[in-house]
Short mmCIF file of C-alpha atoms in Angstrom, two decimals:
data_model
loop_
_atom_site.label_atom_id
_atom_site.label_comp_id
_atom_site.label_asym_id
_atom_site.label_seq_id
_atom_site.Cartn_x
_atom_site.Cartn_y
_atom_site.Cartn_z
CA MET A 223 76.88 15.71 23.36
CA THR A 224 78.27 12.28 24.95
CA THR A 225 79.37 12.05 28.32
CA GLN A 226 83.17 11.24 27.18
CA GLU A 227 83.29 14.64 25.51
CA LEU A 228 81.73 16.48 28.87
CA VAL A 229 84.53 14.84 30.82
CA ALA A 230 87.21 15.64 28.05
CA GLN A 231 86.01 19.53 28.69
CA ILE A 232 86.48 19.37 31.99
CA HIS A 233 89.79 18.14 31.83
CA LYS A 234 90.82 20.96 29.02
CA LYS A 235 89.08 23.78 31.08
CA GLN A 236 90.11 22.25 34.63
CA SER A 237 86.33 23.16 35.76
CA PHE A 238 83.19 21.20 36.35
CA LEU A 239 81.49 24.31 37.07
CA CYS A 240 78.06 24.77 35.80
CA ILE A 241 76.33 28.41 35.82
CA GLY A 242 72.79 28.66 36.60
CA LEU A 243 70.86 30.95 34.48
CA ASP A 244 67.89 32.29 37.00
CA THR A 245 67.45 35.43 34.64
CA ASP A 246 65.60 37.73 36.92
CA LEU A 247 64.29 41.20 35.28
CA GLU A 248 64.18 42.46 39.15
CA LYS A 249 67.70 41.57 39.85
CA ILE A 250 69.73 42.35 36.76
CA PRO A 251 71.46 45.62 36.34
CA ALA A 252 68.88 48.15 35.75
CA PHE A 253 69.98 49.82 32.84
CA LEU A 254 69.72 46.58 30.89
CA LEU A 255 65.92 47.15 30.95
CA GLU A 256 66.36 49.48 27.91
CA GLU A 257 67.37 46.80 25.84
CA GLU A 258 65.01 45.36 23.21
CA ASP A 259 65.53 41.81 25.02
CA PRO A 260 66.98 42.52 28.87
CA ILE A 261 66.88 38.76 29.87
CA PHE A 262 68.93 37.77 26.50
CA ALA A 263 71.02 40.54 26.63
CA PHE A 264 72.01 39.74 30.24
CA ASN A 265 72.75 36.17 29.54
CA LYS A 266 74.76 36.83 26.66
CA ALA A 267 76.97 39.06 28.72
CA ILE A 268 77.52 36.51 31.17
CA ILE A 269 77.81 33.77 28.62
CA ASP A 270 80.60 35.75 27.05
CA ALA A 271 82.38 36.60 30.28
CA THR A 272 82.33 33.14 31.90
CA HIS A 273 82.50 30.39 29.19
CA ASP A 274 86.12 29.44 29.30
CA LEU A 275 85.60 28.89 33.21
CA CYS A 276 82.74 26.64 33.13
CA VAL A 277 81.70 23.55 31.27
CA SER A 278 77.64 23.83 31.37
CA TYR A 279 74.87 26.51 31.58
CA LYS A 280 71.66 26.03 33.09
CA PRO A 281 68.74 27.96 32.79
CA ASN A 282 65.65 27.63 34.97
CA ILE A 283 63.01 27.30 32.77
CA ALA A 284 60.62 28.78 35.44
CA PHE A 285 62.31 32.19 35.13
CA TYR A 286 61.69 32.48 31.45
CA GLU A 287 58.09 31.07 31.51
CA ALA A 288 57.23 33.55 34.03
CA TYR A 289 57.70 36.17 31.50
CA GLY A 290 55.59 34.28 29.03
CA VAL A 291 55.99 34.64 25.16
CA GLN A 292 58.57 37.08 25.90
CA GLY A 293 60.48 34.67 28.15
CA TRP A 294 60.28 31.93 25.92
CA SER A 295 61.69 33.85 23.21
CA ALA A 296 64.81 34.79 25.45
CA LEU A 297 65.46 31.22 26.29
CA ARG A 298 65.43 30.27 23.01
CA LYS A 299 67.62 32.74 21.63
CA THR A 300 70.13 31.74 24.61
CA ILE A 301 70.24 27.97 23.73
CA LYS A 302 70.63 29.18 19.90
CA TYR A 303 73.49 31.33 21.08
CA LEU A 304 75.10 28.75 23.31
CA ASN A 305 74.97 26.00 20.49
CA LYS A 306 76.19 28.39 17.79
CA GLU A 307 78.97 30.20 19.55
CA TYR A 308 80.09 27.99 22.39
CA PRO A 309 79.17 24.18 20.86
CA GLU A 310 81.64 22.53 23.36
CA ILE A 311 79.13 23.48 26.30
CA PHE A 312 76.81 21.05 27.98
CA THR A 313 73.47 22.67 28.13
CA ILE A 314 71.00 21.94 31.10
CA ALA A 315 67.08 22.86 30.79
CA ASP A 316 66.34 23.04 34.47
CA ALA A 317 62.54 22.21 33.91
CA LYS A 318 61.93 19.50 36.54
CA ARG A 319 59.37 17.70 34.53
CA GLY A 320 57.68 14.56 34.98
CA ASP A 321 54.37 13.41 32.92
CA ILE A 322 53.01 10.45 31.32
CA GLY A 323 54.41 8.20 28.60
CA ASN A 324 53.15 10.25 25.38
CA THR A 325 53.16 13.54 27.17
CA SER A 326 56.72 12.98 28.46
CA THR A 327 57.75 12.57 24.95
CA ARG A 328 56.44 15.71 24.35
CA TYR A 329 58.46 17.49 26.90
CA ALA A 330 61.46 15.86 25.52
CA LYS A 331 60.84 16.75 21.95
CA ALA A 332 60.43 20.23 22.99
CA PHE A 333 63.94 20.23 25.13
CA PHE A 334 66.13 17.74 23.33
CA GLU A 335 65.03 18.62 19.57
CA ASP A 336 63.21 21.76 19.31
CA LEU A 337 65.66 23.85 21.76
CA ASN A 338 68.43 21.44 21.48
CA PHE A 339 69.53 21.27 24.99
CA ASP A 340 71.95 18.49 25.92
CA SER A 341 69.86 17.45 28.97
CA ILE A 342 67.12 18.07 31.48
CA THR A 343 66.11 17.72 34.68
CA ILE A 344 63.10 15.62 35.63
CA ALA A 345 61.16 14.67 38.64
CA PRO A 346 60.99 11.05 39.87
CA TYR A 347 57.33 10.91 41.16
CA MET A 348 55.27 9.31 38.62
CA GLY A 349 58.12 6.56 38.11
CA ARG A 350 59.42 4.65 35.09
CA ASP A 351 56.93 5.47 32.12
CA SER A 352 57.37 9.14 33.03
CA VAL A 353 61.33 9.18 33.05
CA GLU A 354 61.93 6.24 30.01
CA PRO A 355 60.45 8.49 27.28
CA PHE A 356 63.32 10.88 27.91
CA LEU A 357 65.98 8.10 28.04
CA GLN A 358 65.71 7.06 24.59
CA PHE A 359 67.22 10.23 22.84
CA LYS A 360 70.88 9.36 21.83
CA ASP A 361 73.54 11.48 23.73
CA LYS A 362 70.86 13.29 25.44
CA HIS A 363 70.81 13.18 29.24
CA THR A 364 68.17 13.10 31.89
CA ILE A 365 68.97 14.31 35.09
CA LEU A 366 66.69 12.74 37.88
CA LEU A 367 65.74 14.67 41.21
CA ALA A 368 67.09 12.39 43.73
CA LEU A 369 67.99 14.49 46.81
CA THR A 370 67.06 18.29 46.62
CA SER A 371 69.00 20.66 48.74
CA ASN A 372 65.90 22.78 49.78
CA GLN A 373 64.04 22.12 53.39
CA GLY A 374 61.20 20.59 51.92
CA ALA A 375 63.75 17.60 51.02
CA PHE A 376 62.63 16.24 54.35
CA ASP A 377 59.13 15.91 53.65
CA PHE A 378 59.45 12.93 51.26
CA GLN A 379 62.88 12.11 50.17
CA ILE A 380 64.90 11.21 53.10
CA LYS A 381 61.82 9.15 54.58
CA LYS A 382 62.28 5.67 54.61
CA VAL A 383 60.84 3.57 51.77
CA ASP A 384 60.83 -0.28 52.98
CA GLY A 385 63.80 0.58 54.98
CA ASN A 386 65.77 2.53 52.58
CA GLU A 387 65.49 6.38 52.23
CA LEU A 388 63.05 7.33 49.21
CA TYR A 389 65.82 9.20 47.30
CA LYS A 390 68.07 6.20 47.65
CA GLU A 391 64.97 4.05 46.40
CA VAL A 392 65.05 6.66 43.52
CA LEU A 393 68.52 6.12 42.65
CA SER A 394 68.20 2.17 42.72
CA VAL A 395 64.82 1.72 41.03
CA SER A 396 65.89 4.23 38.08
CA THR A 397 69.05 2.13 37.30
CA THR A 398 66.76 -0.45 36.16
CA TYR A 399 65.36 1.65 33.60
CA GLU A 400 65.61 1.20 30.04
CA GLY A 401 68.38 3.68 28.70
CA ALA A 402 69.73 4.40 32.24
CA GLU A 403 73.08 4.68 30.86
CA ASN A 404 71.69 8.45 29.85
CA LEU A 405 70.75 8.97 33.77
CA MET A 406 72.36 11.73 35.85
CA TYR A 407 71.13 12.84 39.17
CA VAL A 408 70.30 16.12 40.95
CA VAL A 409 71.98 15.69 44.60
CA GLY A 410 72.26 18.66 47.14
CA ALA A 411 75.24 19.72 48.52
CA THR A 412 74.12 20.34 51.70
CA LYS A 413 74.38 16.67 52.43
CA ALA A 414 77.51 15.97 50.87
CA GLU A 415 78.02 13.41 53.76
CA TYR A 416 75.29 11.34 52.15
CA LEU A 417 77.52 11.18 48.83
CA LYS A 418 79.47 8.08 50.20
CA GLU A 419 76.49 6.03 50.22
CA ILE A 420 74.99 7.69 47.15
CA ARG A 421 78.02 6.53 45.33
CA GLU A 422 77.53 2.90 46.38
CA ILE A 423 74.50 2.77 44.49
CA VAL A 424 75.48 5.08 41.48
CA PRO A 425 78.98 4.58 41.22
CA GLU A 426 79.97 6.23 37.84
CA SER A 427 76.96 8.50 37.04
CA PHE A 428 77.42 11.99 37.00
CA LEU A 429 75.73 14.05 39.87
CA LEU A 430 74.39 17.65 39.31
CA VAL A 431 75.15 19.38 42.86
CA PRO A 432 73.71 22.71 43.54
CA GLY A 433 73.75 24.39 46.88
CA VAL A 434 77.57 24.72 47.03
CA GLY A 435 78.44 28.09 48.45
CA ALA A 436 75.28 30.26 49.19
CA GLN A 437 73.30 27.26 50.27
CA GLY A 438 75.83 26.01 52.47
CA GLY A 439 77.88 23.09 50.98
CA SER A 440 81.54 22.89 50.89
CA LEU A 441 83.19 21.98 47.58
CA GLU A 442 85.90 20.01 48.97
CA ASP A 443 83.69 17.76 50.80
CA VAL A 444 81.53 17.18 47.91
CA CYS A 445 84.46 16.12 45.69
CA LYS A 446 86.02 13.94 48.59
CA TYR A 447 82.66 11.72 48.67
CA GLY A 448 81.41 12.38 45.27
CA MET A 449 84.09 12.48 42.79
CA THR A 450 84.68 9.31 40.47
CA LYS A 451 87.71 8.69 38.09
CA GLY A 452 85.61 10.23 35.37
CA VAL A 453 85.23 13.31 37.50
CA GLY A 454 81.00 12.28 37.65
CA LEU A 455 80.52 15.91 39.27
CA LEU A 456 79.02 19.09 37.89
CA ILE A 457 78.88 22.01 40.42
CA ASN A 458 75.92 24.63 39.89
CA SER A 459 76.25 28.08 41.23
CA SER A 460 73.54 30.68 39.98
CA ARG A 461 72.89 33.92 42.08
CA GLY A 462 76.67 33.74 43.42
CA ILE A 463 77.94 34.47 40.20
CA ILE A 464 75.20 35.90 37.90
CA TYR A 465 74.36 38.46 40.61
CA ALA A 466 77.89 39.19 41.77
CA SER A 467 77.11 42.94 40.91
CA ASN A 468 74.11 44.60 39.55
CA GLN A 469 76.29 47.60 38.28
CA GLU A 470 77.78 48.14 35.04
CA ASP A 471 80.44 45.88 36.17
CA PHE A 472 78.08 42.87 36.24
CA ALA A 473 79.73 40.35 33.78
CA SER A 474 83.35 41.04 34.89
CA ALA A 475 82.24 40.51 38.57
CA ALA A 476 80.46 37.34 37.51
CA ARG A 477 84.07 36.46 35.56
CA ILE A 478 85.82 36.92 39.13
CA ASN A 479 83.34 34.85 41.09
CA ALA A 480 83.28 32.12 38.37
CA LYS A 481 87.14 31.98 38.54
CA LYS A 482 87.30 31.84 41.89
CA LEU A 483 85.35 28.60 41.76
CA GLN A 484 87.17 27.15 38.68
CA VAL A 485 90.45 27.59 40.38
CA SER A 486 89.03 25.60 43.55
CA MET A 487 87.93 22.89 41.22
CA GLU A 488 91.34 22.95 39.24
CA LYS A 489 92.72 21.99 42.91
CA GLU A 490 89.92 19.07 43.44
CA LEU A 491 90.99 17.77 40.16
CA GLU A 492 94.52 17.11 41.14
CA ARG A 493 92.95 14.17 43.25
CA LEU A 494 92.69 12.49 39.86
CA ASN A 495 96.29 12.28 38.99
CA MET B 172 37.31 30.68 41.42
CA THR B 173 36.37 30.12 44.64
CA THR B 174 35.56 26.34 45.57
CA GLN B 175 31.91 27.40 46.56
CA GLU B 176 31.65 28.79 43.09
CA LEU B 177 32.94 25.41 41.60
CA VAL B 178 30.36 23.59 43.47
CA ALA B 179 27.91 26.12 42.28
CA GLN B 180 28.49 25.15 38.69
CA ILE B 181 28.72 21.41 39.46
CA HIS B 182 25.02 21.60 40.44
CA LYS B 183 24.15 24.31 37.79
CA LYS B 184 25.41 21.97 34.88
CA GLN B 185 24.93 18.50 36.64
CA SER B 186 28.23 17.86 35.72
CA PHE B 187 31.77 17.59 37.30
CA LEU B 188 33.44 17.06 34.26
CA CYS B 189 36.68 18.19 33.26
CA ILE B 190 37.84 17.95 29.53
CA GLY B 191 41.35 17.75 28.87
CA LEU B 192 42.95 19.74 26.13
CA ASP B 193 46.09 17.79 25.21
CA THR B 194 45.94 19.20 21.66
CA ASP B 195 48.30 17.18 19.23
CA LEU B 196 48.89 18.67 16.00
CA GLU B 197 49.35 14.92 14.48
CA LYS B 198 45.76 13.95 15.95
CA ILE B 199 43.56 17.11 15.09
CA PRO B 200 41.50 17.05 11.79
CA ALA B 201 44.01 17.58 8.86
CA PHE B 202 41.72 20.33 7.47
CA LEU B 203 42.39 22.41 10.54
CA LEU B 204 46.15 22.67 9.61
CA GLU B 205 45.45 25.08 6.87
CA GLU B 206 44.17 27.44 9.91
CA GLU B 207 46.71 30.36 11.06
CA ASP B 208 46.46 28.89 14.31
CA PRO B 209 45.34 25.16 14.10
CA ILE B 210 45.72 24.51 17.65
CA PHE B 211 43.66 27.66 19.03
CA ALA B 212 41.11 26.70 16.36
CA PHE B 213 40.78 23.19 17.25
CA ASN B 214 40.43 24.24 21.13
CA LYS B 215 37.92 27.00 20.57
CA ALA B 216 35.85 24.46 18.51
CA ILE B 217 35.77 21.92 21.19
CA ILE B 218 35.28 24.48 23.84
CA ASP B 219 32.33 25.91 21.77
CA ALA B 220 30.69 22.60 21.49
CA THR B 221 31.10 21.40 24.93
CA HIS B 222 31.21 24.12 27.51
CA ASP B 223 27.66 23.73 28.82
CA LEU B 224 28.49 19.85 29.54
CA CYS B 225 31.81 20.33 31.72
CA VAL B 226 32.78 22.47 34.69
CA SER B 227 36.50 22.59 33.73
CA TYR B 228 39.26 22.49 30.96
CA LYS B 229 42.59 21.56 31.43
CA PRO B 230 45.16 21.91 28.87
CA ASN B 231 48.37 19.74 29.40
CA ILE B 232 51.14 22.20 28.98
CA ALA B 233 53.37 19.58 27.42
CA PHE B 234 51.41 19.65 24.61
CA TYR B 235 51.92 23.55 24.13
CA GLU B 236 55.47 23.65 25.11
CA ALA B 237 56.42 20.99 22.65
CA TYR B 238 55.62 23.54 19.85
CA GLY B 239 57.64 26.23 21.33
CA VAL B 240 56.82 30.03 21.18
CA GLN B 241 53.89 29.13 18.66
CA GLY B 242 52.52 26.60 21.20
CA TRP B 243 52.64 29.28 24.15
CA SER B 244 50.72 31.78 22.16
CA ALA B 245 48.08 29.22 21.25
CA LEU B 246 47.97 28.40 25.03
CA ARG B 247 47.54 32.22 25.99
CA LYS B 248 44.80 32.67 23.13
CA THR B 249 43.00 29.37 24.76
CA ILE B 250 43.14 30.84 28.24
CA LYS B 251 42.23 34.19 27.25
CA TYR B 252 39.14 32.97 24.88
CA LEU B 253 38.21 30.62 28.05
CA ASN B 254 38.08 33.61 30.63
CA LYS B 255 36.46 36.03 28.52
CA GLU B 256 33.55 34.23 26.89
CA TYR B 257 33.14 31.25 29.84
CA PRO B 258 34.27 32.91 32.78
CA GLU B 259 32.14 30.59 35.11
CA ILE B 260 34.71 27.46 33.53
CA PHE B 261 37.24 26.28 36.33
CA THR B 262 40.75 26.28 34.08
CA ILE B 263 43.35 24.00 35.06
CA ALA B 264 47.05 24.36 34.13
CA ASP B 265 48.43 20.61 34.06
CA ALA B 266 51.82 21.67 34.23
CA LYS B 267 53.12 19.03 37.03
CA ARG B 268 55.74 21.65 38.34
CA GLY B 269 57.80 21.67 41.08
CA ASP B 270 60.70 23.75 42.20
CA ILE B 271 62.33 25.58 45.23
CA GLY B 272 60.52 28.48 46.94
CA ASN B 273 61.65 31.57 44.90
CA THR B 274 61.31 29.80 41.43
CA SER B 275 57.79 28.04 42.48
CA THR B 276 56.59 31.86 42.86
CA ARG B 277 57.94 32.53 39.51
CA TYR B 278 55.89 29.59 38.35
CA ALA B 279 52.70 30.45 40.36
CA LYS B 280 52.89 34.14 38.98
CA ALA B 281 53.08 32.92 35.18
CA PHE B 282 50.07 30.29 35.82
CA PHE B 283 47.84 32.29 38.04
CA GLU B 284 48.58 35.74 37.18
CA ASP B 285 50.11 36.22 33.77
CA LEU B 286 47.93 33.52 32.37
CA ASN B 287 45.27 33.42 34.97
CA PHE B 288 44.40 29.86 35.56
CA ASP B 289 42.31 29.17 38.44
CA SER B 290 44.58 26.17 39.34
CA ILE B 291 47.80 24.41 38.71
CA THR B 292 49.01 20.50 38.85
CA ILE B 293 52.13 20.17 41.09
CA ALA B 294 54.56 17.58 41.78
CA PRO B 295 55.16 16.86 45.57
CA TYR B 296 58.56 15.45 45.43
CA MET B 297 60.48 18.67 46.92
CA GLY B 298 58.07 19.01 49.84
CA ARG B 299 56.76 22.00 51.56
CA ASP B 300 58.81 24.96 50.42
CA SER B 301 58.36 23.96 46.77
CA VAL B 302 54.15 23.87 47.26
CA GLU B 303 53.32 26.54 49.59
CA PRO B 304 54.36 29.41 47.20
CA PHE B 305 51.29 28.55 45.14
CA LEU B 306 49.15 28.27 48.32
CA GLN B 307 49.29 31.91 48.83
CA PHE B 308 47.34 32.87 45.88
CA LYS B 309 43.73 33.90 46.96
CA ASP B 310 41.06 31.91 45.42
CA LYS B 311 43.65 29.91 43.23
CA HIS B 312 43.82 26.24 43.51
CA THR B 313 46.88 24.08 43.67
CA ILE B 314 46.40 20.34 42.75
CA LEU B 315 49.15 17.89 44.13
CA LEU B 316 50.19 14.72 42.41
CA ALA B 317 49.08 11.91 45.02
CA LEU B 318 48.45 8.75 43.33
CA THR B 319 48.55 8.90 39.57
CA SER B 320 46.89 6.41 36.93
CA ASN B 321 50.09 5.22 35.08
CA GLN B 322 52.04 1.98 35.58
CA GLY B 323 55.17 4.22 37.07
CA ALA B 324 52.95 5.01 40.19
CA PHE B 325 54.12 1.66 41.39
CA ASP B 326 57.79 2.58 41.64
CA PHE B 327 57.28 4.83 44.24
CA GLN B 328 53.67 6.29 45.14
CA ILE B 329 52.46 2.90 46.66
CA LYS B 330 55.66 1.77 48.52
CA LYS B 331 55.31 1.96 52.33
CA VAL B 332 57.19 5.45 53.86
CA ASP B 333 57.21 4.78 57.65
CA GLY B 334 54.44 2.07 57.19
CA ASN B 335 52.16 4.25 55.02
CA GLU B 336 52.19 4.57 51.04
CA LEU B 337 54.06 7.41 50.03
CA TYR B 338 50.90 8.72 48.30
CA LYS B 339 49.01 8.76 51.43
CA GLU B 340 52.36 10.30 53.10
CA VAL B 341 51.76 13.23 50.50
CA LEU B 342 48.25 13.70 51.37
CA SER B 343 48.76 13.78 55.19
CA VAL B 344 51.79 15.70 55.26
CA SER B 345 50.28 18.32 52.72
CA THR B 346 47.35 18.84 55.20
CA THR B 347 50.15 20.91 57.28
CA TYR B 348 51.14 23.24 54.64
CA GLU B 349 50.53 26.78 55.13
CA GLY B 350 47.40 27.53 52.93
CA ALA B 351 46.42 23.85 52.59
CA GLU B 352 42.69 24.89 52.34
CA ASN B 353 43.94 25.82 48.28
CA LEU B 354 44.91 22.21 47.86
CA MET B 355 43.48 19.66 45.67
CA TYR B 356 44.60 16.49 44.82
CA VAL B 357 45.24 14.14 41.79
CA VAL B 358 44.25 10.64 42.33
CA GLY B 359 43.94 8.00 39.38
CA ALA B 360 40.75 6.37 38.90
CA THR B 361 42.20 2.97 38.37
CA LYS B 362 42.60 2.50 41.89
CA ALA B 363 38.94 3.39 42.81
CA GLU B 364 38.92 1.20 45.79
CA TYR B 365 41.78 3.40 47.42
CA LEU B 366 39.55 6.33 47.34
CA LYS B 367 38.14 4.95 50.82
CA GLU B 368 41.17 5.41 52.37
CA ILE B 369 41.89 9.00 50.87
CA ARG B 370 38.89 10.13 52.16
CA GLU B 371 39.95 9.33 55.52
CA ILE B 372 42.93 11.58 55.02
CA VAL B 373 41.23 14.14 53.22
CA PRO B 374 37.58 14.11 54.07
CA GLU B 375 36.61 17.15 52.10
CA SER B 376 39.04 18.09 49.57
CA PHE B 377 38.67 18.30 45.72
CA LEU B 378 40.02 15.57 43.77
CA LEU B 379 40.90 15.48 40.17
CA VAL B 380 40.53 11.96 38.61
CA PRO B 381 42.02 10.98 35.48
CA GLY B 382 41.61 7.43 33.98
CA VAL B 383 37.88 7.19 33.79
CA GLY B 384 36.86 5.18 30.64
CA ALA B 385 39.91 4.77 28.72
CA GLN B 386 42.25 4.09 31.27
CA GLY B 387 39.92 1.77 32.84
CA GLY B 388 38.38 3.26 35.87
CA SER B 389 34.76 3.01 36.67
CA LEU B 390 32.72 6.35 37.38
CA GLU B 391 30.22 4.47 39.29
CA ASP B 392 33.33 3.36 41.77
CA VAL B 393 34.62 6.70 41.76
CA CYS B 394 31.70 8.31 42.89
CA LYS B 395 30.65 5.68 45.51
CA TYR B 396 34.19 5.94 47.53
CA GLY B 397 34.95 9.15 46.33
CA MET B 398 32.13 11.83 46.31
CA THR B 399 31.48 14.12 49.37
CA LYS B 400 28.30 16.53 50.27
CA GLY B 401 30.17 19.11 48.32
CA VAL B 402 30.59 16.93 45.26
CA GLY B 403 34.73 16.93 45.73
CA LEU B 404 35.54 15.30 42.39
CA LEU B 405 36.50 16.44 39.07
CA ILE B 406 36.43 13.72 36.61
CA ASN B 407 38.83 14.22 33.82
CA SER B 408 38.62 12.82 29.93
CA SER B 409 40.84 13.99 27.26
CA ARG B 410 41.23 11.60 24.30
CA GLY B 411 37.84 9.97 24.68
CA ILE B 412 36.47 13.51 23.98
CA ILE B 413 38.38 15.78 21.93
CA TYR B 414 39.38 12.75 19.55
CA ALA B 415 36.12 11.31 19.17
CA SER B 416 36.44 11.90 15.58
CA ASN B 417 39.21 13.51 13.22
CA GLN B 418 36.85 14.42 10.54
CA GLU B 419 34.82 17.61 9.65
CA ASP B 420 32.16 16.37 12.67
CA PHE B 421 34.82 16.41 15.42
CA ALA B 422 33.27 19.32 17.43
CA SER B 423 29.87 17.62 17.26
CA ALA B 424 31.71 13.98 18.05
CA ALA B 425 33.03 15.56 21.12
CA ARG B 426 30.19 16.83 22.20
CA ILE B 427 28.01 13.58 21.82
CA ASN B 428 30.68 11.97 23.95
CA ALA B 429 30.87 14.68 26.83
CA LYS B 430 27.03 14.56 26.74
CA LYS B 431 27.19 10.51 27.58
CA LEU B 432 29.64 11.58 30.80
CA GLN B 433 27.51 14.18 31.69
CA VAL B 434 24.31 12.14 31.59
CA SER B 435 26.22 9.53 33.83
CA MET B 436 27.29 12.19 36.22
CA GLU B 437 23.85 13.52 36.33
CA LYS B 438 22.63 10.22 37.73
CA GLU B 439 25.70 10.01 40.31
CA LEU B 440 24.80 13.47 41.69
CA GLU B 441 21.58 12.17 42.78
CA ARG B 442 23.34 10.59 45.60
CA LEU B 443 23.68 13.76 47.06
CA ASN B 444 19.94 14.29 47.16
#
C-alpha cells in the first residue's frame, strides 16, 4: 500500500486508528476456547466489528510466536483474512526485528512477501545494514523504533549521544538510509511534548503512536504537536479496544471503544481543513 | 543449563565453539531438497557430524521464520532433536527480540519453555523492562546485543553517550538489571581490541563472539583480550562450517572445518592451565 492510499483511507474513514491484535488466550472470552482456532476466531470477530472505524491492524508477533506452530498458523489466517476481506486496511507486523543484511532480507521476505504485511516494526540498534534491506521493497513500510512508551526507554533512548538524545540520532541518521522514503517511526505518546522536536527532524513521516489512553498520553496533545498536512499519524490502541469485554458481547464492546476513538479523531482531523 | 555446566562441557570437549544453524534452502546441497523436511535433514546431518567438536548450536530464527509454518516446524524438530540426543549442548535462539514487559514474557515463554532453548539473543534498545522478563527464568540465559560485528554498528553503538560509547553504556546499565547474573553479551570479534575495556565492565560474563574467520576477527586476539578464568567465551561460526561443501560430503566437510577451530581453541584453552 502506498502512503497516499493510507492517507486517502484516513480521510474516507475519518480515522487514523490502528488496533493492536495482542491476542492472548488467557484474556479472550472463555467460550472462544472451544473453537478450533480460538486466536483466529477472536481476531476475525474483532476485525469484522471494527474495520470501518480504523485504518490499520497491528498483530504483535510475540503473542503468536508464544503459541508456536498453532500461533503462527493463526497469524497467517488473520493476515490472509485481512488481505482478502479488507484490502484497504494497512497491516503492521509488530515484530521489532533487527539483524544483519542477509538475515534482515529473510525477515523482510517472511513478513512482506510470504505473509504480505504492508509494514513491519524494526529495532534500530544494529544500524544501517540491518534496516536498509527492508527499505528496498516497493510500497512496503518499515517502522523504526525511535522513542518507545515504556519505562525502559529512559535507559538508552533519551540519553545524549554527541549532544543529542539517542532517539533523535536514530531519527536523523535513518533519514540518510537508502530507501528512507519508506520509513515510519514508533514514537510513544507518553512524551507528546517531544513531538514538536521530532517533527523538526522528520517533518512529513508517518508516526505510529502507542500509549494513548491506557498508558497515559492525550490524543489532543499528540495531534497538536505531531499532525502534518498529510496527517502523518497512526494512533494505536490494543487492550483498551480488544479486551473491552470478556463476555459474549466482546466484539460489540470493542466496537463501542473504537468508535469513541474514531469520533475524537474525526474532530482532530478538522485541523486540516 | 547452568553456566557451570557450560564451562564443564568446554573443558571436556576442549572447545568453546558455537555453530550457527543459518539454514538456507538456497545454499544447502540440492539433493536434500527431495527430503520431506530439507531444513531439518540438513541440521540433523550437521549436528550429528559436529556435536563432539562444539558446545553450542545457534539457529538464527530469521531463517526459519522466512519459511513460515514449515520453517517453524523445522526449528521445533531441530531443538527437540538437540535436547533429546545431545542434552549437554547449550542451545541459543538467535532471535534478537526486544519488546515491552508483558510481551517480552511471551517471547521468553516461547523460546525458554515451549521450545526449551537454554538462551536467547535480545536487543537492548527498549531498556530494562524489555530485558528483565527474560532474566527471571532459572538456568536460562539472555544474550544482550552490545557490540555487533556489522558495519551498521558504527551508526549508534560506538557513539558516545554521556561520554561513554553506547555499547559500554548498555553493558554497564544492564549489570543493574534484576537477574543480571543470567546475562551474556554479543560482542563482535572485528573489534577484538575493544575486549579489554569490555572486560573492565563485565569481567566474568560469557561473551558470544561472532565474526571470527569470515568476518575478519582473530581467534588469538579474542582469547588474549576476552578469555576469563571461567573461559567466558563462545565463538560462533556459521557459514564457514555449515556451507563448507554443498555436495554429498557436506557433513564431513563441516566436521573438518569445525575440527580446525576446535584444535585452535584447545590451544587457546592452555592459557588457563
